[in-house]
XYZ file of C-alpha atoms in Angstrom:
733
model
C 54.393 7.101 5.031
C 53.854 3.951 2.646
C 50.754 2.789 1.388
C 49.841 -0.923 1.876
C 46.928 -1.951 -0.521
C 44.750 -4.979 -1.270
C 42.397 -5.342 -4.091
C 40.067 -7.424 -5.724
C 37.676 -7.873 -8.782
C 33.936 -7.203 -7.465
C 31.289 -7.389 -10.066
C 33.384 -6.494 -13.281
C 35.051 -3.240 -10.892
C 38.063 -3.241 -9.181
C 37.764 -2.356 -5.306
C 41.029 -1.725 -3.214
C 41.649 -1.304 0.577
C 44.656 1.148 1.609
C 46.154 1.992 4.601
C 49.353 3.478 5.797
C 48.819 7.246 4.198
C 45.903 9.244 5.652
C 44.862 9.821 9.456
C 47.930 8.228 10.707
C 46.914 9.210 14.601
C 43.612 7.224 14.592
C 43.877 3.828 15.873
C 43.710 2.359 12.628
C 42.517 4.155 9.153
C 41.857 2.576 5.791
C 40.823 4.241 2.573
C 38.024 2.213 0.098
C 38.045 2.846 -3.076
C 35.271 1.039 -5.796
C 35.642 2.947 -9.266
C 36.030 6.566 -8.526
C 34.011 6.361 -5.404
C 35.952 6.676 -2.670
C 35.787 6.631 1.594
C 38.261 7.367 4.374
C 37.113 5.042 7.347
C 38.997 5.687 11.096
C 38.476 3.600 14.074
C 39.547 5.385 17.620
C 39.088 3.391 21.155
C 38.925 5.613 23.828
C 41.658 4.560 26.616
C 39.839 5.271 29.461
C 36.280 4.312 30.560
C 33.587 6.963 31.125
C 32.185 7.023 34.737
C 28.524 5.409 34.938
C 28.773 3.657 31.901
C 27.294 0.399 31.709
C 26.740 -0.609 28.370
C 29.029 -0.656 24.919
C 29.442 3.188 23.457
C 29.849 2.197 19.831
C 29.197 5.179 17.546
C 29.320 5.281 13.999
C 29.180 8.504 11.967
C 28.952 8.701 8.109
C 30.362 12.452 6.915
C 28.507 13.309 3.596
C 30.931 15.710 1.923
C 29.521 17.594 -1.046
C 32.874 18.249 -2.267
C 33.100 14.410 -3.304
C 30.344 15.031 -5.951
C 31.740 17.994 -7.019
C 29.254 20.171 -5.490
C 28.865 23.472 -2.905
C 26.383 22.381 -0.330
C 23.756 24.360 1.888
C 22.531 28.333 1.780
C 23.592 30.809 0.112
C 24.625 31.985 3.377
C 25.964 29.056 4.816
C 28.188 26.819 2.341
C 29.126 24.113 4.327
C 27.374 21.147 5.790
C 24.974 21.214 8.372
C 23.270 18.344 10.602
C 23.430 14.756 8.917
C 20.944 14.136 6.307
C 18.520 11.275 6.712
C 20.605 8.856 4.244
C 23.366 9.642 6.435
C 22.024 8.588 9.332
C 20.621 5.508 7.382
C 24.000 4.651 6.435
C 25.241 5.169 9.829
C 22.986 2.873 10.925
C 23.240 0.257 8.387
C 27.065 0.228 9.434
C 26.428 0.079 13.287
C 24.019 -2.985 12.681
C 26.742 -5.066 10.500
C 29.472 -4.487 13.026
C 28.077 -4.197 16.715
C 27.397 -7.983 17.081
C 31.308 -8.940 16.690
C 32.528 -6.725 19.531
C 33.193 -8.948 22.849
C 29.909 -8.405 25.266
C 30.648 -6.225 28.212
C 32.895 -3.712 26.593
C 32.835 -0.174 27.998
C 35.521 1.331 25.982
C 34.034 4.123 23.830
C 34.963 3.367 20.046
C 33.876 5.908 17.302
C 33.731 5.157 13.821
C 33.800 7.898 11.212
C 33.224 7.440 7.476
C 34.153 10.357 5.267
C 33.069 10.689 1.603
C 36.057 11.721 -0.260
C 34.549 10.994 -4.221
C 31.614 9.402 -5.516
C 31.033 8.723 -8.988
C 27.391 8.218 -9.358
C 27.672 4.467 -9.927
C 29.356 2.534 -7.196
C 27.492 3.425 -3.777
C 29.098 4.989 -0.786
C 27.115 2.996 1.807
C 28.724 -0.378 0.931
C 32.629 0.748 1.138
C 31.920 2.629 4.261
C 30.930 -0.893 5.680
C 33.763 -2.643 4.332
C 36.500 -0.227 5.614
C 34.856 -0.021 8.838
C 35.398 -3.621 9.578
C 39.207 -3.456 7.381
C 40.233 -0.481 9.800
C 38.848 -2.754 12.873
C 40.539 -5.729 11.477
C 43.914 -4.130 11.737
C 43.658 -1.982 14.572
C 44.275 -3.210 18.451
C 40.412 -3.213 19.075
C 39.237 -6.682 19.913
C 36.719 -7.232 17.029
C 35.177 -10.675 15.766
C 35.521 -9.728 12.518
C 35.970 -9.247 9.251
C 32.605 -8.625 7.963
C 31.516 -7.088 4.254
C 28.527 -6.530 2.456
C 27.318 -6.125 -1.087
C 24.306 -5.289 -2.842
C 21.614 -7.149 -4.775
C 19.717 -5.742 -7.447
C 16.881 -7.804 -9.580
C 16.851 -6.350 -13.161
C 15.290 -7.740 -16.309
C 14.492 -10.934 -13.581
C 18.176 -11.610 -13.175
C 20.250 -10.667 -9.802
C 22.930 -8.469 -10.167
C 25.458 -8.046 -7.731
C 26.584 -4.415 -7.098
C 24.070 -2.718 -9.833
C 25.176 0.689 -10.804
C 23.418 3.248 -8.614
C 21.760 4.801 -11.482
C 20.057 1.547 -11.898
C 18.695 0.937 -8.664
C 15.657 3.083 -9.342
C 14.704 0.566 -12.080
C 15.386 -2.256 -9.769
C 12.635 -4.566 -8.277
C 15.025 -5.204 -5.808
C 17.598 -3.553 -3.527
C 18.990 -5.835 -0.968
C 22.300 -5.434 1.473
C 23.362 -8.278 2.965
C 26.540 -7.995 5.373
C 28.284 -11.287 6.494
C 31.384 -13.277 7.885
C 32.653 -16.003 6.331
C 30.222 -18.410 7.798
C 26.796 -16.545 8.270
C 24.584 -13.720 7.430
C 25.041 -10.595 10.344
C 22.634 -8.222 8.679
C 20.191 -7.693 6.106
C 18.342 -4.521 4.840
C 16.224 -4.578 1.857
C 13.155 -2.952 -0.112
C 11.667 -4.678 -2.849
C 8.749 -4.619 -5.321
C 6.576 -7.417 -3.989
C 9.257 -10.175 -4.411
C 8.657 -13.656 -3.414
C 10.338 -15.320 -0.477
C 11.874 -17.779 -2.406
C 13.589 -15.770 -4.824
C 14.503 -13.407 -1.677
C 16.428 -16.474 -0.294
C 18.087 -17.041 -3.411
C 19.128 -13.320 -3.506
C 20.537 -13.729 0.089
C 22.375 -16.958 -0.596
C 24.104 -15.381 -3.879
C 24.975 -11.992 -1.948
C 26.808 -14.213 1.014
C 28.622 -16.053 -1.568
C 29.711 -12.925 -3.510
C 31.006 -11.014 -0.187
C 33.834 -13.608 0.250
C 36.668 -11.926 -1.703
C 36.047 -9.027 0.472
C 36.525 -10.840 3.694
C 40.007 -12.548 1.893
C 40.749 -9.105 1.011
C 40.451 -7.704 4.697
C 42.270 -11.170 6.002
C 45.094 -10.647 3.381
C 45.596 -6.539 4.940
C 45.261 -7.692 8.646
C 48.222 -10.111 7.678
C 50.394 -7.264 6.281
C 49.650 -4.847 8.891
C 47.662 -5.932 11.729
C 48.073 -4.976 15.073
C 47.931 -7.311 18.052
C 44.588 -6.937 19.889
C 44.678 -4.899 23.440
C 41.480 -6.295 25.472
C 38.674 -3.725 26.358
C 37.399 -3.000 29.997
C 34.553 -4.880 30.643
C 31.524 -5.182 32.841
C 30.185 -8.794 32.939
C 27.957 -10.507 35.560
C 29.427 -12.663 38.259
C 28.422 -16.299 37.478
C 27.913 -16.982 41.122
C 25.694 -14.418 42.093
C 23.408 -15.381 39.142
C 23.325 -18.650 39.991
C 22.371 -17.605 43.878
C 19.750 -15.746 42.652
C 18.428 -18.012 40.331
C 18.173 -20.770 42.952
C 16.681 -18.360 46.011
C 14.295 -16.230 43.796
C 13.836 -17.990 40.348
C 10.495 -18.649 41.204
C 9.708 -15.165 41.990
C 11.579 -13.955 38.856
C 9.205 -16.393 36.764
C 6.208 -14.872 38.354
C 7.153 -11.376 37.464
C 8.131 -11.917 33.828
C 4.825 -13.618 33.139
C 2.488 -11.019 34.330
C 0.311 -10.159 31.248
C 0.680 -6.489 31.690
C 3.974 -4.843 30.983
C 3.195 -1.834 33.224
C 2.526 -5.133 35.832
C 5.724 -6.808 35.048
C 7.928 -4.165 35.316
C 7.053 -2.862 38.764
C 7.194 -6.467 39.479
C 10.990 -6.760 38.476
C 12.109 -3.485 40.088
C 10.494 -4.443 43.345
C 12.137 -7.453 43.076
C 15.437 -6.311 41.763
C 15.531 -3.983 44.862
C 14.978 -6.590 47.514
C 17.483 -8.861 46.231
C 20.112 -6.243 45.582
C 19.566 -5.194 49.395
C 19.374 -8.374 50.632
C 22.814 -9.321 49.016
C 25.000 -6.559 49.439
C 25.838 -7.724 53.047
C 26.583 -11.279 51.852
C 29.161 -10.006 49.024
C 32.721 -8.832 49.003
C 32.805 -5.037 48.365
C 34.259 -5.272 45.034
C 31.603 -7.596 43.967
C 28.632 -5.466 45.148
C 28.248 -3.572 41.907
C 28.075 -6.293 39.768
C 24.636 -7.048 41.886
C 21.967 -4.915 39.410
C 23.964 -6.623 36.254
C 23.577 -10.104 37.893
C 20.059 -9.451 38.608
C 19.297 -8.763 34.684
C 21.467 -11.908 33.708
C 19.194 -14.081 35.887
C 16.291 -12.780 34.336
C 17.587 -13.329 30.982
C 18.380 -16.796 31.509
C 14.863 -17.826 33.315
C 13.047 -15.941 30.289
C 15.391 -17.770 27.722
C 15.123 -21.376 29.444
C 11.201 -20.668 29.704
C 11.494 -20.010 25.959
C 13.960 -22.852 25.028
C 12.717 -25.337 27.304
C 9.432 -25.262 27.620
C 8.010 -23.612 24.786
C 6.440 -21.030 26.682
C 6.712 -17.083 26.228
C 6.457 -14.449 28.761
C 2.984 -13.462 27.889
C 1.793 -17.438 27.520
C 2.050 -17.402 24.120
C 3.024 -19.955 21.541
C 5.959 -19.777 19.601
C 3.926 -18.856 16.574
C 1.295 -16.900 18.276
C 0.080 -13.085 17.162
C -0.982 -11.123 19.954
C -4.676 -10.208 19.577
C -4.888 -6.976 17.274
C -7.898 -4.617 16.660
C -8.070 -2.025 13.732
C -10.020 0.908 13.082
C -10.145 3.667 10.268
C -11.483 7.445 10.302
C -10.313 7.953 13.824
C -9.374 11.918 13.116
C -12.531 13.373 11.655
C -10.708 16.169 10.182
C -7.397 14.277 8.921
C -7.520 13.067 5.034
C -6.864 9.615 6.293
C -6.330 7.843 9.465
C -5.725 4.393 10.640
C -5.055 3.003 14.273
C -3.253 -0.441 14.772
C -2.998 -2.315 17.791
C -1.387 -5.571 18.544
C -1.138 -6.474 22.158
C 0.154 -3.534 24.035
C 1.878 -1.681 20.803
C -0.511 0.794 19.957
C 0.353 3.271 16.572
C -1.928 5.902 14.936
C -0.954 6.841 11.595
C -2.342 10.251 9.741
C -2.265 10.335 5.798
C -2.243 14.012 4.322
C -2.711 15.011 0.762
C -0.961 18.251 -0.981
C -0.100 19.351 -4.434
C 2.867 18.064 -6.221
C 4.551 21.441 -4.911
C 4.492 19.982 -1.922
C 7.043 17.211 -2.436
C 9.693 17.404 -0.292
C 13.278 18.325 -1.680
C 16.330 16.409 -0.317
C 19.993 17.217 -0.549
C 22.334 14.501 -0.175
C 25.367 13.534 -1.725
C 23.358 10.825 -3.740
C 21.282 13.496 -5.657
C 21.719 16.964 -5.806
C 18.176 17.878 -5.823
C 15.872 14.994 -4.968
C 12.333 15.228 -4.445
C 9.852 12.910 -2.695
C 6.442 12.702 -2.836
C 5.547 9.858 -0.512
C 7.000 10.648 2.944
C 6.271 8.705 6.232
C 7.581 9.818 9.506
C 7.462 8.021 12.724
C 7.432 9.577 16.447
C 8.393 7.908 19.323
C 7.226 10.058 22.065
C 8.269 9.538 26.076
C 4.358 8.604 26.962
C 4.269 5.744 24.740
C 6.695 3.827 27.280
C 5.464 5.729 30.388
C 8.309 8.064 30.705
C 9.205 11.527 31.142
C 12.171 12.923 28.754
C 12.612 16.009 27.357
C 11.105 16.301 23.576
C 13.868 16.941 21.054
C 14.050 16.505 17.007
C 13.525 13.344 15.973
C 16.432 10.182 16.671
C 18.095 8.604 14.749
C 15.915 5.583 15.667
C 12.721 7.489 14.514
C 14.374 8.478 11.523
C 15.673 4.632 10.739
C 12.373 3.043 12.100
C 10.182 5.907 9.568
C 12.421 5.076 6.760
C 11.917 1.463 7.148
C 8.066 1.501 7.345
C 8.129 4.150 3.943
C 10.466 1.632 2.023
C 7.651 -1.213 3.327
C 5.202 0.734 1.469
C 6.705 2.524 -1.518
C 5.998 -0.697 -3.606
C 2.318 0.151 -3.962
C 2.152 3.748 -3.574
C 0.637 4.677 -7.250
C 2.576 6.419 -9.637
C 2.395 10.246 -10.059
C 0.083 9.904 -13.326
C -2.277 7.938 -11.616
C -2.797 9.568 -8.384
C -1.104 13.033 -8.648
C -0.733 13.941 -5.010
C 1.865 14.456 -2.676
C 1.297 11.696 -0.010
C 2.877 12.302 3.677
C 2.198 9.660 6.685
C 2.828 10.276 10.254
C 2.927 7.634 12.502
C 2.230 8.131 16.369
C 3.687 5.568 18.644
C 0.950 5.445 21.522
C 1.978 2.646 23.480
C 5.243 0.225 22.830
C 5.670 -2.982 23.861
C 7.830 -4.111 20.739
C 7.448 -3.880 17.075
C 6.083 -0.419 16.664
C 7.640 -0.212 13.381
C 6.008 -3.129 11.920
C 2.766 -1.626 13.524
C 3.511 1.379 12.080
C 3.481 -0.196 8.482
C -0.191 -1.676 9.252
C -1.323 1.479 10.506
C -0.084 3.068 7.275
C -1.871 0.951 4.944
C -5.305 1.339 6.817
C -4.795 5.125 6.538
C -4.168 5.377 2.987
C -6.882 3.150 2.446
C -9.059 5.426 4.553
C -8.050 8.470 2.642
C -8.839 6.782 -0.983
C -5.288 6.109 -2.258
C -5.774 3.758 -4.713
C -2.437 1.423 -3.413
C -1.694 -1.429 -5.107
C -1.922 -3.843 -2.402
C -2.337 -3.571 1.391
C 0.899 -4.125 3.251
C 1.426 -5.791 6.935
C 4.741 -6.581 8.956
C 5.456 -8.841 11.579
C 8.874 -9.407 13.455
C 10.229 -12.464 13.851
C 12.634 -12.944 17.452
C 14.845 -15.957 18.158
C 16.129 -17.535 21.034
C 18.772 -19.961 20.543
C 20.878 -22.369 22.485
C 23.552 -24.944 22.261
C 21.290 -27.317 20.137
C 17.950 -25.682 19.851
C 16.984 -22.102 18.409
C 13.138 -21.266 18.795
C 11.640 -18.687 16.310
C 9.186 -16.003 17.827
C 6.304 -14.498 15.803
C 5.570 -10.976 16.983
C 8.265 -10.282 19.412
C 7.360 -8.112 22.545
C 9.649 -5.841 24.567
C 11.044 -8.404 26.802
C 11.559 -10.924 23.981
C 13.411 -8.246 21.968
C 15.424 -7.370 25.122
C 16.345 -10.873 26.093
C 16.091 -12.542 22.832
C 18.949 -12.648 19.873
C 17.356 -11.419 16.717
C 15.245 -8.839 15.590
C 13.830 -9.821 11.863
C 11.497 -7.350 10.392
C 9.603 -8.407 7.526
C 6.768 -6.330 5.593
C 4.952 -7.498 2.665
C 1.678 -8.030 0.757
C -0.186 -11.430 -0.110
C 2.109 -11.634 -3.173
C 5.647 -10.783 -1.640
C 8.311 -8.847 0.561
C 8.428 -5.624 0.253
C 10.755 -4.599 3.092
C 13.364 -6.467 5.369
C 15.523 -5.049 8.123
C 17.767 -7.798 9.927
C 19.277 -6.541 13.661
C 21.097 -9.585 15.457
C 22.802 -10.186 18.534
C 24.755 -13.237 17.509
C 27.634 -13.579 15.575
C 25.625 -14.575 12.373
C 22.491 -16.392 11.334
C 22.525 -19.554 9.425
C 20.735 -19.641 6.081
C 18.327 -22.585 7.372
C 17.295 -20.055 10.412
C 16.889 -16.976 7.650
C 14.490 -19.129 5.279
C 12.374 -20.513 8.358
C 12.010 -16.792 9.480
C 10.509 -16.177 6.300
C 8.067 -18.641 5.851
C 7.130 -17.862 9.422
C 6.627 -14.349 8.600
C 4.557 -15.012 5.752
C 1.927 -17.139 7.441
C 2.272 -14.101 10.238
C 1.758 -11.107 7.656
C -1.411 -13.090 5.809
C -2.883 -13.346 8.909
C -2.655 -9.785 9.791
C -3.865 -8.523 6.311
C -7.215 -10.623 6.895
C -7.522 -8.824 10.319
C -7.028 -5.334 8.412
C -9.682 -6.485 5.518
C -12.468 -7.025 8.447
C -12.215 -3.354 8.901
C -11.326 -1.847 5.495
C -10.290 -4.353 2.324
C -9.502 -1.644 -0.149
C -8.983 1.767 -0.664
C -12.429 3.990 -0.363
C -13.797 5.044 -3.966
C -13.669 8.945 -2.977
C -11.315 10.965 -1.166
C -12.063 12.661 1.866
C -14.191 15.792 1.874
C -11.374 17.563 3.574
C -8.801 16.645 1.215
C -7.758 18.875 -1.793
C -8.591 18.323 -5.461
C -6.326 17.491 -8.078
C -7.168 17.909 -12.089
C -4.101 17.141 -14.264
C -4.051 18.608 -18.010
C -1.590 18.999 -20.480
C -0.528 21.768 -22.672
C 1.655 22.164 -25.277
C 5.460 22.821 -24.253
C 5.616 25.866 -26.399
C 2.662 27.353 -24.417
C 4.146 27.122 -20.695
C 5.591 30.212 -21.192
C 1.987 31.858 -21.953
C 0.509 30.510 -19.051
C 3.058 31.271 -16.930
C 2.856 34.753 -18.236
C 5.781 37.970 -17.682
C 6.953 37.795 -14.103
C 4.254 35.184 -13.522
C 1.332 37.431 -13.990
C -1.265 34.776 -15.703
C -0.275 31.962 -13.182
C -0.881 34.171 -10.308
C -4.152 35.851 -11.939
C -5.433 31.974 -11.889
C -4.711 31.233 -8.482
C -6.110 34.249 -6.771
C -9.106 33.970 -9.228
C -9.856 30.026 -7.591
C -7.257 29.716 -4.689
C -5.345 26.982 -6.860
C -1.785 25.778 -6.607
C -0.716 25.239 -9.989
C 2.366 23.334 -10.813
C 3.645 23.182 -14.280
C 6.163 20.382 -15.295
C 8.749 20.960 -18.070
C 6.685 18.380 -20.335
C 3.464 20.045 -20.407
C 1.558 18.859 -18.015
C -0.116 20.654 -15.370
C -1.201 20.060 -12.021
C -3.999 21.961 -10.708
C -4.799 21.345 -6.911
C -7.686 23.499 -5.042
C -9.814 22.599 -1.842
C -12.782 21.637 -4.330
C -13.743 20.404 -7.743
C -15.624 23.080 -8.688
C -12.901 25.400 -8.485
C -9.893 23.206 -9.493
C -12.175 22.767 -13.055
C -12.498 26.438 -13.233
C -8.647 26.879 -13.072
C -8.308 23.893 -15.366
C -10.627 26.046 -18.070
C -8.573 29.035 -17.119
C -5.362 27.566 -18.053
C -6.675 25.977 -21.294
C -7.527 29.390 -22.160
C -4.122 31.011 -21.685
C -2.492 28.036 -23.509
C -5.195 27.986 -26.760
C -4.479 29.815 -30.020
C -7.599 32.073 -31.539
C -9.356 30.098 -34.111
C -9.925 31.607 -37.737
C -13.877 31.742 -37.956
C -14.614 31.107 -34.148
C -16.231 33.451 -32.350
C -15.353 34.432 -29.074
C -17.085 36.242 -26.156
C -14.275 39.067 -25.896
C -13.811 42.147 -23.268
C -12.868 45.820 -24.649
C -9.385 46.700 -23.325
C -8.932 49.787 -25.185
C -10.634 52.230 -27.246
C -8.458 53.754 -30.357
C -9.450 56.205 -32.876
C -9.658 53.282 -35.346
C -11.013 50.563 -33.625
C -10.861 49.019 -30.345
C -8.796 46.322 -28.760
C -10.718 43.297 -27.423
C -8.891 40.363 -25.216
C -10.622 37.407 -26.657
C -8.791 34.727 -24.661
C -6.542 35.750 -21.547
C -3.574 37.672 -22.566
C -4.648 37.635 -26.178
C -5.887 40.759 -27.749
C -7.198 41.379 -31.422
C -8.297 44.440 -33.320
C -11.868 45.037 -33.851
C -11.527 47.835 -36.632
C -14.271 50.623 -36.726
C -15.450 49.209 -39.862
C -16.036 45.855 -38.611
C -17.996 47.323 -35.368
C -21.337 47.725 -37.252
C -23.134 47.987 -40.811
C -23.785 51.402 -39.942
C -21.421 54.439 -40.492
C -19.817 55.186 -36.665
C -18.383 58.614 -36.550
C -16.589 57.388 -33.071
C -15.961 54.221 -31.637
C -16.783 55.363 -27.897
C -20.221 56.025 -29.542
C -20.717 52.233 -29.450
C -18.041 50.676 -27.292
C -16.462 51.438 -23.782
C -13.776 49.804 -21.996
C -14.803 47.079 -20.185
C -17.921 46.242 -22.503
C -17.821 42.666 -23.195
C -18.845 41.856 -26.785
C -19.149 38.872 -29.176
C -16.512 38.670 -32.181
C -15.280 36.583 -34.492
C -11.726 35.985 -35.787
C -11.674 37.114 -39.452
C -7.598 36.257 -39.517
C -4.475 35.830 -37.738
C -1.149 37.458 -39.383
C 1.989 35.424 -39.179
C 3.288 37.914 -36.224
C 0.266 36.927 -34.294
C -1.997 39.928 -35.060
C -5.911 39.135 -34.513
C -8.634 40.704 -36.889
C -11.850 40.869 -35.318
C -15.339 41.389 -36.686
C -18.596 42.507 -34.962
C -20.736 43.209 -37.478
C -20.623 39.846 -39.259
C -22.434 38.465 -36.261
C -25.099 41.427 -36.579
C -26.784 39.409 -39.436
C -27.178 41.081 -43.115
C -27.102 44.671 -43.446
C -30.452 46.369 -43.337
C -31.976 46.791 -47.193
C -31.515 50.246 -49.063
C -34.824 52.213 -49.627
C -36.069 51.938 -53.564
C -34.322 54.980 -55.701
C -37.333 56.848 -56.701
C -38.500 57.051 -60.410
C -38.939 60.332 -62.364
C -42.183 62.222 -62.417
C -44.302 62.065 -64.879
C -44.984 65.244 -67.148
C -47.456 67.778 -65.805
C -50.537 67.965 -68.461
C -53.041 70.585 -66.097
C -55.557 68.558 -68.102
C -54.553 69.556 -71.607
C -53.854 66.953 -74.280
C -50.286 67.004 -75.057
C -48.978 69.384 -77.761
C -48.467 66.557 -80.093
C -51.921 65.218 -79.775
C -53.161 64.952 -83.858
C -50.573 67.403 -84.976
C -47.580 66.247 -87.337
C -44.553 65.708 -85.971
C -42.296 69.032 -85.803
C -39.082 68.750 -88.525
C -35.979 68.559 -86.802
C -34.704 71.179 -88.935
C -36.685 74.550 -87.704
C -35.467 76.179 -90.961
C -36.511 73.475 -93.242
C -40.530 73.248 -94.403
C -42.886 71.207 -94.558
C -42.876 69.565 -98.003
C-alpha cells in the first residue's frame, strides 16, 4: 500500500489529505489531518437499488471515538460508545447539507458516508475535517459528485475576523460561522453569533469563501493523482412528455388546487387530482412509462408553482414575495408553568414552555470535544405527528428534531443572562402543534415569549424568519416566510434569527449547487426587515421580561463563603449540608470558588437556608454573645453549640456567680443558653462564659464589728482610779 498525500498551509497550520492506506475495501477512503486532529472518511455506494425507493438515500454518520481524545467512555458497566451524541448528529447534518446538493437529481443508489474520529488535539475541530474528507473521498471515487466542496470556520476575536480559530478560543468569539462552498459559490452556512450586524456577517462569509479555495485545489490535485472514472447512478426522473401533457390538460386544475388557502384543502385537492390524472393516463401510456406518472405529476405541480412565483410574482397562498403570514402571539398559556409563549404564523403554531431550576440541574454532556460539558441553557424541539395530521409511532427525537432544537438554542444563547446575573438552569421545550413551514424559526419566537413571561432577564428579544428562493435562468425571487409548499418546490431554506441589533443564528439549506454573494446579501437584508416586523408584533403582547418570577418558580439566593470554609459547610460525609436541605427543602450547590447557590420553593425558606450556610461558615468572635444549645454535660462544665458544628466549653466556674456543686443542677442537655466568647485558642478550642452576662455579682453582707464591753450599769473600773502599774511587783511612788 502506498500513501498518496496532498497538503497545504491553512491558517498557519498544515492540513493534509491522504488516501491509499486505510479502509481499502471502501469505494474511497481518505485520512484528513490538521495539527494532531485526524479523521478517517469512507464512502460506499450500493450496487443495487432497494425496492420501493423513490428518493436519494444518502446517509452521513459521524462516529465519535473517545480514544481520539485519550478517554474511556461511558458508564462503568459499559465502557464503550453508545448512541450518537447530539454533537455527533449535528456534525453529520452539517456534512450532509454541504454535499447533498451536489449529487445528480433522481439518484436512487444508497450512499453512505462515515466519518470516524481518530485523534483530537483540542485545537482543530473535527467537523471541518469530516466535511473536507467527505468531499475528497467522493471526488476521487467512482460516485458521480459535482464537487469538490470545502469549508472553513470564521471567528470574531478582538474585533478581527479569524480563519479557523483554535477550538479553545471559540468560547470567547463573537461569531462561530462555518461556510461551505465550491469554487464559484456558497453551498452551506451555519452560524451562531452575538448580535453581529448583517454587514459584518457578509464580510465574514466572503472572507470564508476566499479562505476555502486552497482546500478545493487540494482535492482537485488528489483527483488528478488517484481519481476513478465515474459510474452513473440508477436514476428515477419524471418523463418530460407526461409533464407537458399534464400541464396542458390539467394545468388550470392544478393551479386551482395549489392556491387553496388552507393546507389541508390544498393537499386533499392535489391528492384527488393526482389519482384522477394517473388513472386517466395509465391506459394511454406504454407499460414501461406508467410507473413514472406519479413522479411526473409532482413535477407538473413543481413547475406550475415556480412559474406562478417567477412570472406573476404570486405565491400559492396569494402573498407578495416579501409578505409575512398573519401572526398571533400569547403568553401565560400554561398556568402552572414558569413561563409559556404561543407563537402562530399562518398555519404554523408552536407552544414553548420555560422551566427554571437549580444550577445542579444543568445537563451533563459527554462528547469528544469536552470530557464533562455542562449546559445551563437548553432548548428542545418536538415535532409530533398530529402537527401535520399524520399517524406514526412516537419514538425518541429524530435527527431533524435535534437539529431544529439546536438551531433555536443557538439563536437564543446570545441573549441568555450569565449565571451571576441569573443563577438558574433554564430549559425550553417547543411543541410544534401545527406545521406549515418554518417551525424552527417559530420556535425561536415562541421561546422568546416564554422567557420573558418567565421573568428571565434576556438581553434582547429574538425572532427568526425563513427566506426562500425560486430561481430561473435569468431571474431569482426571494420569498419571506416560506410555507411548506414553497419549501418543497423552492430552491432554498435560509433561516436567520436575531435581535434588533444583529444576527444570532443562521442556517442555510440549498437544493441548488451554490448561492451567489448577491443573493446572500439580499436575503440577509430582507430577513432583517421581516425580523423587525415580527419583533414589533411580539412586543404588542409582551415587550420586556416580567419584573417578577412566576409564583410557581423556585427562588435562588447566591452567597459567597471563604473557600477554606467549604468543607465545614458540607460537613463530615455531607452531614451539615444534608441537615440544611432537610430543614429547608433547599437544593444547595457549592462551587469551588466559594459561590453557594441556594434554591428553594419559596424565598422565606431560601433565606433561612442561606443564614444556616453563613452560620456553618462563620468563625466565633471573641467578645460576641451567642445563643447556644447545651449538647453535653461534663463534671467540670458543659459543651455548648454556639454555631452549627462549633462547640465551646462553658466551665463550671463560668456558669454562675454562685458556687455550683454540680453542673446538672443548673443546665441540662438541650437547654438554650446565652454565652459570651472569652477566647479562641490556636487549636480552635472555644472558652465561653455565662456569668459575665448575668450582671455584677451580688454585694457581700458587711462584716460584723466587735461588741462593746459589758458594764452591768457600773462605771468602768478605771474611773477615778490611777493607772495600774504595768509591773505588778512595783509599788507606786
